[in-house]
PDB file of C-alpha atoms in Angstrom:
ATOM      1  CA  MET A   1     -10.033 -15.598   5.959  1.00 92.00           C
ATOM      2  CA  LYS A   2      -9.332 -12.566   3.762  1.00 96.00           C
ATOM      3  CA  THR A   3     -11.907  -9.791   3.472  1.00 97.00           C
ATOM      4  CA  VAL A   4     -11.704  -6.845   1.084  1.00 98.00           C
ATOM      5  CA  VAL A   5     -13.652  -3.774   2.181  1.00 98.00           C
ATOM      6  CA  LEU A   6     -14.733  -1.285  -0.471  1.00 98.00           C
ATOM      7  CA  MET A   7     -15.607   1.699   1.706  1.00 98.00           C
ATOM      8  CA  GLY A   8     -17.778   4.445   0.248  1.00 98.00           C
ATOM      9  CA  SER A   9     -17.595   6.945   3.084  1.00 97.00           C
ATOM     10  CA  PRO A  10     -15.078   9.761   3.500  1.00 96.00           C
ATOM     11  CA  ASN A  11     -15.843   9.872   7.232  1.00 95.00           C
ATOM     12  CA  LYS A  12     -13.366   7.666   9.099  1.00 94.00           C
ATOM     13  CA  LYS A  13     -15.362   7.909  12.327  1.00 94.00           C
ATOM     14  CA  GLY A  14     -18.856   7.857  10.857  1.00 96.00           C
ATOM     15  CA  HIS A  15     -21.759   5.444  11.087  1.00 97.00           C
ATOM     16  CA  THR A  16     -20.687   3.294   8.142  1.00 98.00           C
ATOM     17  CA  MET A  17     -17.153   2.874   9.473  1.00 97.00           C
ATOM     18  CA  THR A  18     -18.528   2.037  12.934  1.00 97.00           C
ATOM     19  CA  VAL A  19     -20.487  -0.887  11.462  1.00 98.00           C
ATOM     20  CA  VAL A  20     -17.504  -2.123   9.424  1.00 98.00           C
ATOM     21  CA  ASN A  21     -15.126  -1.851  12.406  1.00 98.00           C
ATOM     22  CA  GLU A  22     -17.503  -3.866  14.599  1.00 97.00           C
ATOM     23  CA  LEU A  23     -17.889  -6.518  11.902  1.00 98.00           C
ATOM     24  CA  GLU A  24     -14.105  -6.759  11.554  1.00 98.00           C
ATOM     25  CA  LYS A  25     -13.759  -7.256  15.341  1.00 97.00           C
ATOM     26  CA  GLU A  26     -16.423  -9.979  15.317  1.00 97.00           C
ATOM     27  CA  MET A  27     -15.120 -11.790  12.228  1.00 95.00           C
ATOM     28  CA  GLY A  28     -11.376 -11.686  12.679  1.00 94.00           C
ATOM     29  CA  GLY A  29      -9.082 -12.576   9.803  1.00 94.00           C
ATOM     30  CA  ASP A  30      -7.265 -10.267   7.418  1.00 96.00           C
ATOM     31  CA  PHE A  31      -9.027  -7.090   6.281  1.00 98.00           C
ATOM     32  CA  VAL A  32      -7.848  -4.936   3.373  1.00 98.00           C
ATOM     33  CA  TYR A  33      -9.497  -1.558   2.799  1.00 98.00           C
ATOM     34  CA  TYR A  34     -10.014   0.449  -0.394  1.00 98.00           C
ATOM     35  CA  ASN A  35     -11.638   3.864  -0.143  1.00 98.00           C
ATOM     36  CA  PRO A  36     -12.140   5.936  -3.304  1.00 98.00           C
ATOM     37  CA  TYR A  37     -11.738   9.111  -1.251  1.00 98.00           C
ATOM     38  CA  SER A  38      -8.093   8.233  -0.611  1.00 97.00           C
ATOM     39  CA  LEU A  39      -7.190   6.398  -3.839  1.00 97.00           C
ATOM     40  CA  SER A  40      -5.699   7.812  -6.988  1.00 96.00           C
ATOM     41  CA  PHE A  41      -7.861   6.357  -9.756  1.00 97.00           C
ATOM     42  CA  SER A  42      -9.969   7.047 -12.814  1.00 96.00           C
ATOM     43  CA  PRO A  43     -13.395   5.538 -13.460  1.00 96.00           C
ATOM     44  CA  CYS A  44     -13.958   3.302 -16.461  1.00 96.00           C
ATOM     45  CA  ASN A  45     -13.701   5.404 -19.629  1.00 96.00           C
ATOM     46  CA  ASP A  46     -15.143   2.799 -22.034  1.00 95.00           C
ATOM     47  CA  CYS A  47     -11.877   2.552 -23.995  1.00 96.00           C
ATOM     48  CA  GLU A  48     -12.760  -1.099 -24.832  1.00 95.00           C
ATOM     49  CA  TYR A  49      -9.246  -2.354 -24.070  1.00 96.00           C
ATOM     50  CA  CYS A  50     -10.859  -5.162 -22.062  1.00 94.00           C
ATOM     51  CA  HIS A  51     -12.865  -6.221 -25.142  1.00 94.00           C
ATOM     52  CA  LYS A  52      -9.599  -7.231 -26.801  1.00 95.00           C
ATOM     53  CA  LYS A  53      -7.097  -7.916 -23.997  1.00 94.00           C
ATOM     54  CA  GLU A  54      -7.092  -9.296 -20.487  1.00 91.00           C
ATOM     55  CA  GLY A  55      -7.598  -6.871 -17.614  1.00 92.00           C
ATOM     56  CA  CYS A  56      -7.826  -3.096 -17.582  1.00 94.00           C
ATOM     57  CA  CYS A  57      -5.285  -0.796 -19.210  1.00 95.00           C
ATOM     58  CA  ILE A  58      -5.650   2.019 -16.669  1.00 96.00           C
ATOM     59  CA  GLN A  59      -2.628   1.786 -14.378  1.00 96.00           C
ATOM     60  CA  ASP A  60      -3.552   3.285 -11.018  1.00 96.00           C
ATOM     61  CA  ASP A  61      -4.406   2.255  -7.445  1.00 96.00           C
ATOM     62  CA  VAL A  62      -7.241   0.024  -8.667  1.00 96.00           C
ATOM     63  CA  GLN A  63      -4.715  -2.558  -9.904  1.00 95.00           C
ATOM     64  CA  ASP A  64      -3.939  -3.366  -6.248  1.00 96.00           C
ATOM     65  CA  MET A  65      -7.656  -3.746  -5.559  1.00 96.00           C
ATOM     66  CA  TYR A  66      -7.932  -6.264  -8.409  1.00 95.00           C
ATOM     67  CA  LYS A  67      -5.082  -8.325  -6.907  1.00 95.00           C
ATOM     68  CA  ASP A  68      -6.762  -8.426  -3.510  1.00 97.00           C
ATOM     69  CA  LEU A  69     -10.185  -9.267  -4.961  1.00 96.00           C
ATOM     70  CA  ARG A  70      -8.756 -12.210  -6.911  1.00 94.00           C
ATOM     71  CA  ASP A  71      -8.186 -14.327  -3.815  1.00 94.00           C
ATOM     72  CA  ALA A  72     -10.499 -12.753  -1.226  1.00 96.00           C
ATOM     73  CA  ASP A  73     -12.921 -14.952   0.677  1.00 96.00           C
ATOM     74  CA  ASN A  74     -15.301 -12.052   1.371  1.00 97.00           C
ATOM     75  CA  VAL A  75     -15.948  -8.639  -0.070  1.00 98.00           C
ATOM     76  CA  ILE A  76     -17.770  -5.946   1.852  1.00 98.00           C
ATOM     77  CA  VAL A  77     -19.275  -3.022  -0.008  1.00 98.00           C
ATOM     78  CA  ALA A  78     -20.082  -0.355   2.588  1.00 98.00           C
ATOM     79  CA  SER A  79     -21.509   3.101   2.001  1.00 98.00           C
ATOM     80  CA  PRO A  80     -23.736   5.762   3.429  1.00 97.00           C
ATOM     81  CA  MET A  81     -26.827   6.364   1.330  1.00 96.00           C
ATOM     82  CA  TYR A  82     -26.452   9.405  -0.917  1.00 94.00           C
ATOM     83  CA  PHE A  83     -29.531  10.293  -2.970  1.00 91.00           C
ATOM     84  CA  GLY A  84     -30.888   6.764  -2.594  1.00 92.00           C
ATOM     85  CA  MET A  85     -27.681   5.065  -3.755  1.00 95.00           C
ATOM     86  CA  ILE A  86     -24.130   4.192  -2.698  1.00 97.00           C
ATOM     87  CA  SER A  87     -21.768   7.161  -2.784  1.00 97.00           C
ATOM     88  CA  GLY A  88     -20.739   8.514  -6.190  1.00 97.00           C
ATOM     89  CA  PRO A  89     -16.995   7.968  -5.667  1.00 98.00           C
ATOM     90  CA  LEU A  90     -17.614   4.335  -4.701  1.00 98.00           C
ATOM     91  CA  LEU A  91     -19.776   3.810  -7.778  1.00 96.00           C
ATOM     92  CA  SER A  92     -16.981   5.312  -9.916  1.00 97.00           C
ATOM     93  CA  LEU A  93     -14.473   2.928  -8.343  1.00 97.00           C
ATOM     94  CA  LEU A  94     -16.762  -0.039  -8.934  1.00 97.00           C
ATOM     95  CA  SER A  95     -17.194   0.965 -12.590  1.00 96.00           C
ATOM     96  CA  ARG A  96     -13.687  -0.402 -13.049  1.00 96.00           C
ATOM     97  CA  LEU A  97     -15.090  -3.910 -12.647  1.00 95.00           C
ATOM     98  CA  GLN A  98     -16.335  -3.591 -16.237  1.00 93.00           C
ATOM     99  CA  PHE A  99     -13.314  -5.563 -17.393  1.00 91.00           C
ATOM    100  CA  CYS A 100     -14.694  -8.652 -15.595  1.00 90.00           C
ATOM    101  CA  PHE A 101     -17.769  -8.691 -17.808  1.00 89.00           C
ATOM    102  CA  SER A 102     -15.876  -7.727 -20.962  1.00 92.00           C
ATOM    103  CA  ASN A 103     -13.166 -10.351 -20.514  1.00 90.00           C
ATOM    104  CA  THR A 104     -15.692 -13.137 -19.939  1.00 89.00           C
ATOM    105  CA  PHE A 105     -18.179 -12.005 -22.600  1.00 89.00           C
ATOM    106  CA  HIS A 106     -15.923 -10.759 -25.417  1.00 90.00           C
ATOM    107  CA  LEU A 107     -12.823 -12.883 -24.817  1.00 90.00           C
ATOM    108  CA  LYS A 108     -14.591 -15.954 -23.374  1.00 90.00           C
ATOM    109  CA  MET A 109     -12.152 -15.984 -20.450  1.00 88.00           C
ATOM    110  CA  LYS A 110     -12.962 -17.539 -17.086  1.00 87.00           C
ATOM    111  CA  ASP A 111     -13.893 -15.226 -14.233  1.00 84.00           C
ATOM    112  CA  PRO A 112     -10.796 -13.407 -12.918  1.00 85.00           C
ATOM    113  CA  PHE A 113     -11.926 -13.665  -9.291  1.00 91.00           C
ATOM    114  CA  LYS A 114     -12.448 -16.757  -7.180  1.00 92.00           C
ATOM    115  CA  ARG A 115     -15.939 -17.288  -5.777  1.00 94.00           C
ATOM    116  CA  LYS A 116     -16.520 -15.296  -2.600  1.00 96.00           C
ATOM    117  CA  ARG A 117     -19.184 -14.032  -0.239  1.00 97.00           C
ATOM    118  CA  GLY A 118     -20.572 -10.513  -0.661  1.00 97.00           C
ATOM    119  CA  ILE A 119     -21.735  -8.376   2.244  1.00 98.00           C
ATOM    120  CA  PHE A 120     -23.580  -5.110   1.671  1.00 98.00           C
ATOM    121  CA  ILE A 121     -23.523  -2.487   4.423  1.00 98.00           C
ATOM    122  CA  MET A 122     -25.456   0.750   4.135  1.00 97.00           C
ATOM    123  CA  THR A 123     -26.237   3.482   6.617  1.00 97.00           C
ATOM    124  CA  ALA A 124     -29.024   5.967   5.971  1.00 96.00           C
ATOM    125  CA  ALA A 125     -30.024   9.192   7.683  1.00 94.00           C
ATOM    126  CA  GLN A 126     -33.735   8.432   7.554  1.00 94.00           C
ATOM    127  CA  SER A 127     -36.197   5.695   6.640  1.00 90.00           C
ATOM    128  CA  TRP A 128     -38.892   5.291   4.009  1.00 89.00           C
ATOM    129  CA  PHE A 129     -40.753   2.501   2.268  1.00 88.00           C
ATOM    130  CA  ASN A 130     -38.617   0.374  -0.045  1.00 89.00           C
ATOM    131  CA  MET A 131     -35.649   2.722   0.244  1.00 89.00           C
ATOM    132  CA  TYR A 132     -33.030   0.015  -0.344  1.00 92.00           C
ATOM    133  CA  SER A 133     -34.539  -1.427  -3.554  1.00 91.00           C
ATOM    134  CA  PRO A 134     -32.367   0.519  -6.046  1.00 92.00           C
ATOM    135  CA  CYS A 135     -29.248  -0.207  -3.978  1.00 93.00           C
ATOM    136  CA  ARG A 136     -29.988  -3.917  -3.807  1.00 92.00           C
ATOM    137  CA  ASP A 137     -30.382  -4.086  -7.584  1.00 93.00           C
ATOM    138  CA  THR A 138     -27.064  -2.277  -8.048  1.00 94.00           C
ATOM    139  CA  MET A 139     -25.352  -4.517  -5.489  1.00 95.00           C
ATOM    140  CA  LYS A 140     -26.532  -7.661  -7.258  1.00 93.00           C
ATOM    141  CA  PHE A 141     -24.885  -6.409 -10.434  1.00 92.00           C
ATOM    142  CA  ILE A 142     -21.690  -5.399  -8.613  1.00 95.00           C
ATOM    143  CA  PHE A 143     -21.411  -8.657  -6.682  1.00 96.00           C
ATOM    144  CA  ASP A 144     -21.919 -10.607  -9.916  1.00 94.00           C
ATOM    145  CA  HIS A 145     -18.933  -8.752 -11.417  1.00 92.00           C
ATOM    146  CA  MET A 146     -16.780  -9.731  -8.408  1.00 94.00           C
ATOM    147  CA  ASN A 147     -17.932 -13.379  -8.535  1.00 94.00           C
ATOM    148  CA  ALA A 148     -19.522 -12.891  -5.123  1.00 96.00           C
ATOM    149  CA  GLU A 149     -22.701 -14.364  -3.750  1.00 96.00           C
ATOM    150  CA  HIS A 150     -24.806 -11.699  -1.999  1.00 96.00           C
ATOM    151  CA  THR A 151     -24.600 -13.487   1.359  1.00 96.00           C
ATOM    152  CA  ALA A 152     -25.592 -10.858   3.910  1.00 97.00           C
ATOM    153  CA  GLU A 153     -26.506  -7.243   4.388  1.00 97.00           C
ATOM    154  CA  ILE A 154     -26.513  -4.854   7.295  1.00 97.00           C
ATOM    155  CA  LEU A 155     -28.828  -1.920   6.684  1.00 96.00           C
ATOM    156  CA  VAL A 156     -28.937   0.848   9.268  1.00 96.00           C
ATOM    157  CA  GLU A 157     -31.637   3.523   9.218  1.00 95.00           C
ATOM    158  CA  ASN A 158     -32.368   6.818  10.953  1.00 95.00           C
ATOM    159  CA  THR A 159     -28.773   7.723  11.774  1.00 95.00           C
ATOM    160  CA  ASP A 160     -29.692  11.428  11.801  1.00 94.00           C
ATOM    161  CA  THR A 161     -31.716  10.828  14.950  1.00 95.00           C
ATOM    162  CA  VAL A 162     -30.238   7.628  16.458  1.00 95.00           C
ATOM    163  CA  ALA A 163     -26.494   6.920  16.290  1.00 93.00           C
ATOM    164  CA  VAL A 164     -25.407   3.433  15.289  1.00 94.00           C
ATOM    165  CA  SER A 165     -23.912   2.999  18.750  1.00 92.00           C
ATOM    166  CA  GLU A 166     -27.423   3.411  20.195  1.00 95.00           C
ATOM    167  CA  GLN A 167     -29.074   0.794  17.982  1.00 96.00           C
ATOM    168  CA  PRO A 168     -28.650  -2.617  19.702  1.00 96.00           C
ATOM    169  CA  GLU A 169     -30.406  -4.429  16.842  1.00 97.00           C
ATOM    170  CA  VAL A 170     -27.550  -3.331  14.543  1.00 97.00           C
ATOM    171  CA  PHE A 171     -24.964  -4.957  16.811  1.00 97.00           C
ATOM    172  CA  LYS A 172     -27.023  -8.155  16.909  1.00 98.00           C
ATOM    173  CA  LYS A 173     -27.087  -8.167  13.095  1.00 97.00           C
ATOM    174  CA  ILE A 174     -23.307  -7.606  13.040  1.00 97.00           C
ATOM    175  CA  LYS A 175     -22.742 -10.570  15.413  1.00 97.00           C
ATOM    176  CA  ASP A 176     -25.098 -12.782  13.388  1.00 97.00           C
ATOM    177  CA  THR A 177     -23.419 -11.818  10.116  1.00 97.00           C
ATOM    178  CA  ALA A 178     -19.941 -12.482  11.520  1.00 97.00           C
ATOM    179  CA  ALA A 179     -21.043 -15.876  12.842  1.00 95.00           C
ATOM    180  CA  LEU A 180     -22.507 -16.796   9.445  1.00 95.00           C
ATOM    181  CA  LEU A 181     -19.336 -15.751   7.603  1.00 95.00           C
ATOM    182  CA  ARG A 182     -17.080 -17.642  10.033  1.00 91.00           C
ATOM    183  CA  PHE A 183     -19.267 -20.737   9.600  1.00 93.00           C
ATOM    184  CA  LEU A 184     -19.243 -20.476   5.807  1.00 91.00           C
ATOM    185  CA  GLY A 185     -15.491 -19.838   5.848  1.00 85.00           C
ATOM    186  CA  ALA A 186     -14.884 -22.935   7.968  1.00 78.00           C
ATOM    187  CA  ALA A 187     -17.153 -24.996   5.722  1.00 70.00           C
ATOM    188  CA  GLY A 188     -15.070 -24.016   2.719  1.00 65.00           C
TER     189      GLY A 188
END
């Protein structure tokens, strides 16, 4: 089972990475990581190349991400919450999925990515009513562009006061999510 992780945190030992690392241990399989903080890329510049031709004309590290997304079984979008949303660099990276919509809408091409499962992971410093609503709406749009069904989410709150490692309910959610993904992967 191949899983592509789109990691929106610059902190390699932070809360978000802790959750992703635990999920990887529980799931097994092949994991490929893309982090906008370590990639050389440009966001979509609305050049409209993808309105007329297949793919994206910007030749940078994102081309490798496209190749991995084409045949992935799962995609994880993981980010700390910044101003009520996924991190800005991750959103810029994901803007490059615009070609998926443009190729299917303007050129009437079939989806460039096989159907996959989408997992949304977010860590947040605090907690307030309905805080994940804008992120969920954005994730639905992003998963649609990757031909992914929004299958699971792991949302972690109050990390300013309680570390992920001290939240047993998070580890239960990780185990449950991994079990679900292994089951769905085995079922085909």
